[in-house]
């Protein structure tokens, strides 16, 4: 029970951080409050919504209003305390990474619960964790961050591969989830710390 509470708290912090990232990007382009809220929602629930639609089930945010409320709180936070938030950018990055890792695991576990094979579950985990950011960038008319910045979506994929490998070794699901979570977080932290990214494609004519 205590573990479930901790995971729920971190998940909500991740949702809050995702929403903050979307709203801050919208603020940089001088969107109004509604536009900021839409961008925040896109990051917070976008990936999970795509996953649930592809799995043929009710999108998770339609079962509880907490995600909408969390995004509204994020909007008010940016609106009234935005100028004091810049020194906290490292903290938001940590929460964002924790949310990324947790949502990746949630996507994998939900897909497996629906009887999907592991390769599909890994893709669903990646979509759950990173697709919201793509929707946000499209709404803002920006090049999606996952295509040109430090490793982001690939951290989800590698974390999912670790999850699959541990399950094949019959490691208890609780330990599997923890190790997959830590792997995703570590890869993301190292990628940002040392500016690690995938090779870029060259268009040589």
PDB file of C-alpha atoms in Angstrom:
ATOM      1  CA  UNK A   1       0.000   0.000   0.000  1.00  0.00           C
ATOM      2  CA  UNK A   2       2.805   2.435   0.897  1.00  0.00           C
ATOM      3  CA  UNK A   3       4.571   1.645  -2.373  1.00  0.00           C
ATOM      4  CA  UNK A   4       1.376   2.344  -4.333  1.00  0.00           C
ATOM      5  CA  UNK A   5       1.011   5.693  -2.569  1.00  0.00           C
ATOM      6  CA  UNK A   6       4.606   6.650  -3.356  1.00  0.00           C
ATOM      7  CA  UNK A   7       4.190   5.688  -7.025  1.00  0.00           C
ATOM      8  CA  UNK A   8       0.945   7.660  -7.252  1.00  0.00           C
ATOM      9  CA  UNK A   9       2.600  10.736  -5.746  1.00  0.00           C
ATOM     10  CA  UNK A  10       5.537  10.537  -8.156  1.00  0.00           C
ATOM     11  CA  UNK A  11       3.119   9.941 -11.057  1.00  0.00           C
ATOM     12  CA  UNK A  12       1.186  13.079 -10.143  1.00  0.00           C
ATOM     13  CA  UNK A  13       4.448  15.020  -9.798  1.00  0.00           C
ATOM     14  CA  UNK A  14       5.418  13.763 -13.236  1.00  0.00           C
ATOM     15  CA  UNK A  15       2.036  14.799 -14.626  1.00  0.00           C
ATOM     16  CA  UNK A  16       2.448  18.211 -13.012  1.00  0.00           C
ATOM     17  CA  UNK A  17       5.957  18.594 -14.438  1.00  0.00           C
ATOM     18  CA  UNK A  18       4.788  17.497 -17.912  1.00  0.00           C
ATOM     19  CA  UNK A  19       1.964  20.035 -17.759  1.00  0.00           C
ATOM     20  CA  UNK A  20       4.372  22.741 -16.573  1.00  0.00           C
ATOM     21  CA  UNK A  21       6.668  22.053 -19.527  1.00  0.00           C
ATOM     22  CA  UNK A  22       3.824  22.413 -22.002  1.00  0.00           C
ATOM     23  CA  UNK A  23       2.489  25.574 -20.377  1.00  0.00           C
ATOM     24  CA  UNK A  24       5.943  27.172 -20.154  1.00  0.00           C
ATOM     25  CA  UNK A  25       6.517  26.525 -23.851  1.00  0.00           C
ATOM     26  CA  UNK A  26       3.130  28.081 -24.592  1.00  0.00           C
ATOM     27  CA  UNK A  27       3.999  31.093 -22.424  1.00  0.00           C
ATOM     28  CA  UNK A  28       7.204  31.588 -24.393  1.00  0.00           C
ATOM     29  CA  UNK A  29       5.031  32.029 -27.494  1.00  0.00           C
ATOM     30  CA  UNK A  30       2.613  34.291 -25.608  1.00  0.00           C
ATOM     31  CA  UNK A  31      -0.376  31.958 -25.817  1.00  0.00           C
ATOM     32  CA  UNK A  32      -3.424  32.872 -23.746  1.00  0.00           C
ATOM     33  CA  UNK A  33      -4.495  30.837 -20.698  1.00  0.00           C
ATOM     34  CA  UNK A  34      -6.648  28.465 -22.735  1.00  0.00           C
ATOM     35  CA  UNK A  35      -3.837  27.805 -25.187  1.00  0.00           C
ATOM     36  CA  UNK A  36      -1.467  27.178 -22.301  1.00  0.00           C
ATOM     37  CA  UNK A  37      -3.910  24.742 -20.709  1.00  0.00           C
ATOM     38  CA  UNK A  38      -4.305  22.848 -23.987  1.00  0.00           C
ATOM     39  CA  UNK A  39      -0.518  22.537 -24.340  1.00  0.00           C
ATOM     40  CA  UNK A  40      -0.254  21.366 -20.731  1.00  0.00           C
ATOM     41  CA  UNK A  41      -2.963  18.762 -21.256  1.00  0.00           C
ATOM     42  CA  UNK A  42      -1.285  17.595 -24.461  1.00  0.00           C
ATOM     43  CA  UNK A  43       1.884  16.698 -22.576  1.00  0.00           C
ATOM     44  CA  UNK A  44       0.170  15.324 -19.470  1.00  0.00           C
ATOM     45  CA  UNK A  45      -2.345  12.975 -21.123  1.00  0.00           C
ATOM     46  CA  UNK A  46      -1.444  12.860 -24.817  1.00  0.00           C
ATOM     47  CA  UNK A  47       0.703   9.740 -24.764  1.00  0.00           C
ATOM     48  CA  UNK A  48      -1.602   7.768 -22.483  1.00  0.00           C
ATOM     49  CA  UNK A  49      -4.606   8.712 -24.607  1.00  0.00           C
ATOM     50  CA  UNK A  50      -2.984   7.444 -27.803  1.00  0.00           C
ATOM     51  CA  UNK A  51      -2.053   4.226 -25.998  1.00  0.00           C
ATOM     52  CA  UNK A  52      -5.552   3.614 -24.671  1.00  0.00           C
ATOM     53  CA  UNK A  53      -7.201   4.345 -28.017  1.00  0.00           C
ATOM     54  CA  UNK A  54      -4.833   1.891 -29.709  1.00  0.00           C
ATOM     55  CA  UNK A  55      -5.626  -0.695 -27.025  1.00  0.00           C
ATOM     56  CA  UNK A  56      -9.343  -0.150 -27.509  1.00  0.00           C
ATOM     57  CA  UNK A  57     -10.106   0.992 -23.973  1.00  0.00           C
ATOM     58  CA  UNK A  58     -11.452   4.138 -22.297  1.00  0.00           C
ATOM     59  CA  UNK A  59      -8.687   6.780 -22.062  1.00  0.00           C
ATOM     60  CA  UNK A  60      -7.357   6.843 -18.525  1.00  0.00           C
ATOM     61  CA  UNK A  61      -8.096  10.526 -17.908  1.00  0.00           C
ATOM     62  CA  UNK A  62     -11.807   9.929 -18.489  1.00  0.00           C
ATOM     63  CA  UNK A  63     -11.994   7.806 -15.330  1.00  0.00           C
ATOM     64  CA  UNK A  64     -10.803  10.487 -12.898  1.00  0.00           C
ATOM     65  CA  UNK A  65     -10.613  14.306 -13.020  1.00  0.00           C
ATOM     66  CA  UNK A  66      -7.291  14.431 -11.165  1.00  0.00           C
ATOM     67  CA  UNK A  67      -5.239  14.917 -14.357  1.00  0.00           C
ATOM     68  CA  UNK A  68      -7.373  17.858 -15.477  1.00  0.00           C
ATOM     69  CA  UNK A  69      -7.143  19.384 -12.005  1.00  0.00           C
ATOM     70  CA  UNK A  70      -3.382  18.829 -11.903  1.00  0.00           C
ATOM     71  CA  UNK A  71      -2.986  20.632 -15.224  1.00  0.00           C
ATOM     72  CA  UNK A  72      -5.136  23.524 -14.004  1.00  0.00           C
ATOM     73  CA  UNK A  73      -2.893  23.862 -10.950  1.00  0.00           C
ATOM     74  CA  UNK A  74       0.145  23.853 -13.255  1.00  0.00           C
ATOM     75  CA  UNK A  75      -1.432  26.632 -15.324  1.00  0.00           C
ATOM     76  CA  UNK A  76      -2.058  28.799 -12.266  1.00  0.00           C
ATOM     77  CA  UNK A  77       1.471  28.099 -11.040  1.00  0.00           C
ATOM     78  CA  UNK A  78       3.006  29.356 -14.278  1.00  0.00           C
ATOM     79  CA  UNK A  79       0.612  32.296 -14.505  1.00  0.00           C
ATOM     80  CA  UNK A  80       1.295  33.631 -11.022  1.00  0.00           C
ATOM     81  CA  UNK A  81       4.751  32.319 -10.132  1.00  0.00           C
ATOM     82  CA  UNK A  82       6.441  31.993 -13.531  1.00  0.00           C
ATOM     83  CA  UNK A  83       9.175  34.529 -12.867  1.00  0.00           C
ATOM     84  CA  UNK A  84      10.271  32.609  -9.747  1.00  0.00           C
ATOM     85  CA  UNK A  85      10.310  29.236 -11.481  1.00  0.00           C
ATOM     86  CA  UNK A  86      13.458  29.619 -13.579  1.00  0.00           C
ATOM     87  CA  UNK A  87      15.839  28.708 -10.698  1.00  0.00           C
ATOM     88  CA  UNK A  88      13.825  25.477 -10.279  1.00  0.00           C
ATOM     89  CA  UNK A  89      14.340  24.250 -13.837  1.00  0.00           C
ATOM     90  CA  UNK A  90      16.575  21.393 -12.654  1.00  0.00           C
ATOM     91  CA  UNK A  91      13.867  20.230 -10.249  1.00  0.00           C
ATOM     92  CA  UNK A  92      11.276  20.249 -13.036  1.00  0.00           C
ATOM     93  CA  UNK A  93      13.658  18.223 -15.185  1.00  0.00           C
ATOM     94  CA  UNK A  94      13.930  15.593 -12.432  1.00  0.00           C
ATOM     95  CA  UNK A  95      10.150  15.369 -12.043  1.00  0.00           C
ATOM     96  CA  UNK A  96       9.764  15.195 -15.811  1.00  0.00           C
ATOM     97  CA  UNK A  97      12.220  12.302 -15.970  1.00  0.00           C
ATOM     98  CA  UNK A  98      10.496  10.463 -13.124  1.00  0.00           C
ATOM     99  CA  UNK A  99       7.170  10.914 -14.874  1.00  0.00           C
ATOM    100  CA  UNK A 100       8.671   9.737 -18.165  1.00  0.00           C
ATOM    101  CA  UNK A 101       9.955   6.539 -16.559  1.00  0.00           C
ATOM    102  CA  UNK A 102       6.751   5.831 -14.644  1.00  0.00           C
ATOM    103  CA  UNK A 103       4.498   6.447 -17.626  1.00  0.00           C
ATOM    104  CA  UNK A 104       6.708   4.163 -19.712  1.00  0.00           C
ATOM    105  CA  UNK A 105       6.250   1.362 -17.194  1.00  0.00           C
ATOM    106  CA  UNK A 106       2.525   2.091 -16.946  1.00  0.00           C
ATOM    107  CA  UNK A 107       2.238   1.809 -20.724  1.00  0.00           C
ATOM    108  CA  UNK A 108       4.090  -1.499 -20.773  1.00  0.00           C
ATOM    109  CA  UNK A 109       2.091  -3.016 -17.928  1.00  0.00           C
ATOM    110  CA  UNK A 110      -1.261  -1.915 -19.319  1.00  0.00           C
ATOM    111  CA  UNK A 111      -0.413  -3.264 -22.763  1.00  0.00           C
ATOM    112  CA  UNK A 112       0.637  -6.622 -21.319  1.00  0.00           C
ATOM    113  CA  UNK A 113      -2.580  -6.707 -19.267  1.00  0.00           C
ATOM    114  CA  UNK A 114      -4.476  -6.368 -22.560  1.00  0.00           C
ATOM    115  CA  UNK A 115      -2.655  -9.393 -23.931  1.00  0.00           C
ATOM    116  CA  UNK A 116      -0.283  -7.585 -26.270  1.00  0.00           C
ATOM    117  CA  UNK A 117       3.127  -9.111 -27.109  1.00  0.00           C
ATOM    118  CA  UNK A 118       6.193  -7.565 -25.536  1.00  0.00           C
ATOM    119  CA  UNK A 119       7.381  -5.747 -28.644  1.00  0.00           C
ATOM    120  CA  UNK A 120       4.033  -3.965 -28.800  1.00  0.00           C
ATOM    121  CA  UNK A 121       4.167  -3.252 -25.063  1.00  0.00           C
ATOM    122  CA  UNK A 122       7.577  -1.585 -25.422  1.00  0.00           C
ATOM    123  CA  UNK A 123       6.282   0.633 -28.213  1.00  0.00           C
ATOM    124  CA  UNK A 124       3.220   1.496 -26.127  1.00  0.00           C
ATOM    125  CA  UNK A 125       5.461   2.366 -23.197  1.00  0.00           C
ATOM    126  CA  UNK A 126       7.465   4.702 -25.420  1.00  0.00           C
ATOM    127  CA  UNK A 127       4.278   6.309 -26.745  1.00  0.00           C
ATOM    128  CA  UNK A 128       2.898   6.759 -23.237  1.00  0.00           C
ATOM    129  CA  UNK A 129       6.038   8.491 -22.036  1.00  0.00           C
ATOM    130  CA  UNK A 130       7.001  10.648 -24.992  1.00  0.00           C
ATOM    131  CA  UNK A 131       4.103  11.206 -27.417  1.00  0.00           C
ATOM    132  CA  UNK A 132       2.639  14.032 -25.342  1.00  0.00           C
ATOM    133  CA  UNK A 133       5.747  16.112 -25.967  1.00  0.00           C
ATOM    134  CA  UNK A 134       5.412  15.543 -29.712  1.00  0.00           C
ATOM    135  CA  UNK A 135       1.788  16.758 -29.644  1.00  0.00           C
ATOM    136  CA  UNK A 136       2.876  19.822 -27.664  1.00  0.00           C
ATOM    137  CA  UNK A 137       5.590  20.689 -30.171  1.00  0.00           C
ATOM    138  CA  UNK A 138       3.209  20.258 -33.107  1.00  0.00           C
ATOM    139  CA  UNK A 139       0.697  22.586 -31.442  1.00  0.00           C
ATOM    140  CA  UNK A 140       3.492  25.129 -30.921  1.00  0.00           C
ATOM    141  CA  UNK A 141       4.757  24.710 -34.487  1.00  0.00           C
ATOM    142  CA  UNK A 142       8.145  23.540 -33.197  1.00  0.00           C
ATOM    143  CA  UNK A 143      10.325  20.688 -34.353  1.00  0.00           C
ATOM    144  CA  UNK A 144       9.590  17.830 -31.926  1.00  0.00           C
ATOM    145  CA  UNK A 145      12.270  17.712 -29.241  1.00  0.00           C
ATOM    146  CA  UNK A 146      12.577  13.916 -29.350  1.00  0.00           C
ATOM    147  CA  UNK A 147      13.945  14.109 -32.906  1.00  0.00           C
ATOM    148  CA  UNK A 148      16.903  16.401 -32.315  1.00  0.00           C
ATOM    149  CA  UNK A 149      17.799  16.695 -28.626  1.00  0.00           C
ATOM    150  CA  UNK A 150      19.430  14.403 -26.063  1.00  0.00           C
ATOM    151  CA  UNK A 151      18.114  10.841 -25.830  1.00  0.00           C
ATOM    152  CA  UNK A 152      14.486  10.954 -24.668  1.00  0.00           C
ATOM    153  CA  UNK A 153      12.212   8.449 -26.380  1.00  0.00           C
ATOM    154  CA  UNK A 154      15.119   5.997 -26.687  1.00  0.00           C
ATOM    155  CA  UNK A 155      15.380   6.022 -22.888  1.00  0.00           C
ATOM    156  CA  UNK A 156      11.804   4.688 -22.846  1.00  0.00           C
ATOM    157  CA  UNK A 157      12.678   1.996 -25.378  1.00  0.00           C
ATOM    158  CA  UNK A 158      15.785   0.872 -23.496  1.00  0.00           C
ATOM    159  CA  UNK A 159      13.891   0.863 -20.206  1.00  0.00           C
ATOM    160  CA  UNK A 160      11.242  -1.279 -21.884  1.00  0.00           C
ATOM    161  CA  UNK A 161      13.865  -3.711 -23.194  1.00  0.00           C
ATOM    162  CA  UNK A 162      15.225  -4.065 -19.653  1.00  0.00           C
ATOM    163  CA  UNK A 163      11.673  -4.760 -18.445  1.00  0.00           C
ATOM    164  CA  UNK A 164      11.273  -7.459 -21.102  1.00  0.00           C
ATOM    165  CA  UNK A 165      14.646  -9.055 -20.328  1.00  0.00           C
ATOM    166  CA  UNK A 166      13.949  -9.232 -16.603  1.00  0.00           C
ATOM    167  CA  UNK A 167      10.516 -10.730 -17.202  1.00  0.00           C
ATOM    168  CA  UNK A 168      12.125 -13.375 -19.420  1.00  0.00           C
ATOM    169  CA  UNK A 169      14.432 -14.172 -16.504  1.00  0.00           C
ATOM    170  CA  UNK A 170      11.322 -14.497 -14.292  1.00  0.00           C
ATOM    171  CA  UNK A 171      12.366 -11.678 -11.988  1.00  0.00           C
ATOM    172  CA  UNK A 172       9.431 -10.627  -9.744  1.00  0.00           C
ATOM    173  CA  UNK A 173       7.339  -7.928 -11.408  1.00  0.00           C
ATOM    174  CA  UNK A 174       7.924  -5.461  -8.560  1.00  0.00           C
ATOM    175  CA  UNK A 175      11.704  -5.694  -8.943  1.00  0.00           C
ATOM    176  CA  UNK A 176      11.362  -5.632 -12.719  1.00  0.00           C
ATOM    177  CA  UNK A 177       9.404  -2.379 -12.580  1.00  0.00           C
ATOM    178  CA  UNK A 178      11.919  -0.772 -10.214  1.00  0.00           C
ATOM    179  CA  UNK A 179      14.951  -1.733 -12.315  1.00  0.00           C
ATOM    180  CA  UNK A 180      13.261  -0.633 -15.539  1.00  0.00           C
ATOM    181  CA  UNK A 181      12.333   2.662 -13.880  1.00  0.00           C
ATOM    182  CA  UNK A 182      15.910   3.233 -12.707  1.00  0.00           C
ATOM    183  CA  UNK A 183      17.303   2.345 -16.133  1.00  0.00           C
ATOM    184  CA  UNK A 184      15.086   4.871 -17.922  1.00  0.00           C
ATOM    185  CA  UNK A 185      15.936   7.599 -15.410  1.00  0.00           C
ATOM    186  CA  UNK A 186      19.673   6.884 -15.507  1.00  0.00           C
ATOM    187  CA  UNK A 187      19.826   6.926 -19.304  1.00  0.00           C
ATOM    188  CA  UNK A 188      17.941  10.219 -19.427  1.00  0.00           C
ATOM    189  CA  UNK A 189      20.098  11.839 -16.720  1.00  0.00           C
ATOM    190  CA  UNK A 190      23.344  10.705 -18.370  1.00  0.00           C
ATOM    191  CA  UNK A 191      22.178  11.813 -21.825  1.00  0.00           C
ATOM    192  CA  UNK A 192      21.464  15.336 -20.575  1.00  0.00           C
ATOM    193  CA  UNK A 193      24.538  15.527 -18.345  1.00  0.00           C
ATOM    194  CA  UNK A 194      26.948  14.502 -21.092  1.00  0.00           C
ATOM    195  CA  UNK A 195      24.927  15.742 -24.114  1.00  0.00           C
ATOM    196  CA  UNK A 196      24.544  12.248 -25.533  1.00  0.00           C
ATOM    197  CA  UNK A 197      22.390  11.945 -28.634  1.00  0.00           C
ATOM    198  CA  UNK A 198      21.934   9.621 -31.557  1.00  0.00           C
ATOM    199  CA  UNK A 199      23.898  10.282 -34.770  1.00  0.00           C
ATOM    200  CA  UNK A 200      22.240  12.746 -37.121  1.00  0.00           C
ATOM    201  CA  UNK A 201      21.277  11.862 -40.655  1.00  0.00           C
ATOM    202  CA  UNK A 202      23.278  13.517 -43.424  1.00  0.00           C
ATOM    203  CA  UNK A 203      21.689  14.534 -46.694  1.00  0.00           C
ATOM    204  CA  UNK A 204      24.644  14.314 -49.037  1.00  0.00           C
ATOM    205  CA  UNK A 205      23.850  15.175 -52.617  1.00  0.00           C
TER     206      UNK A 205
END
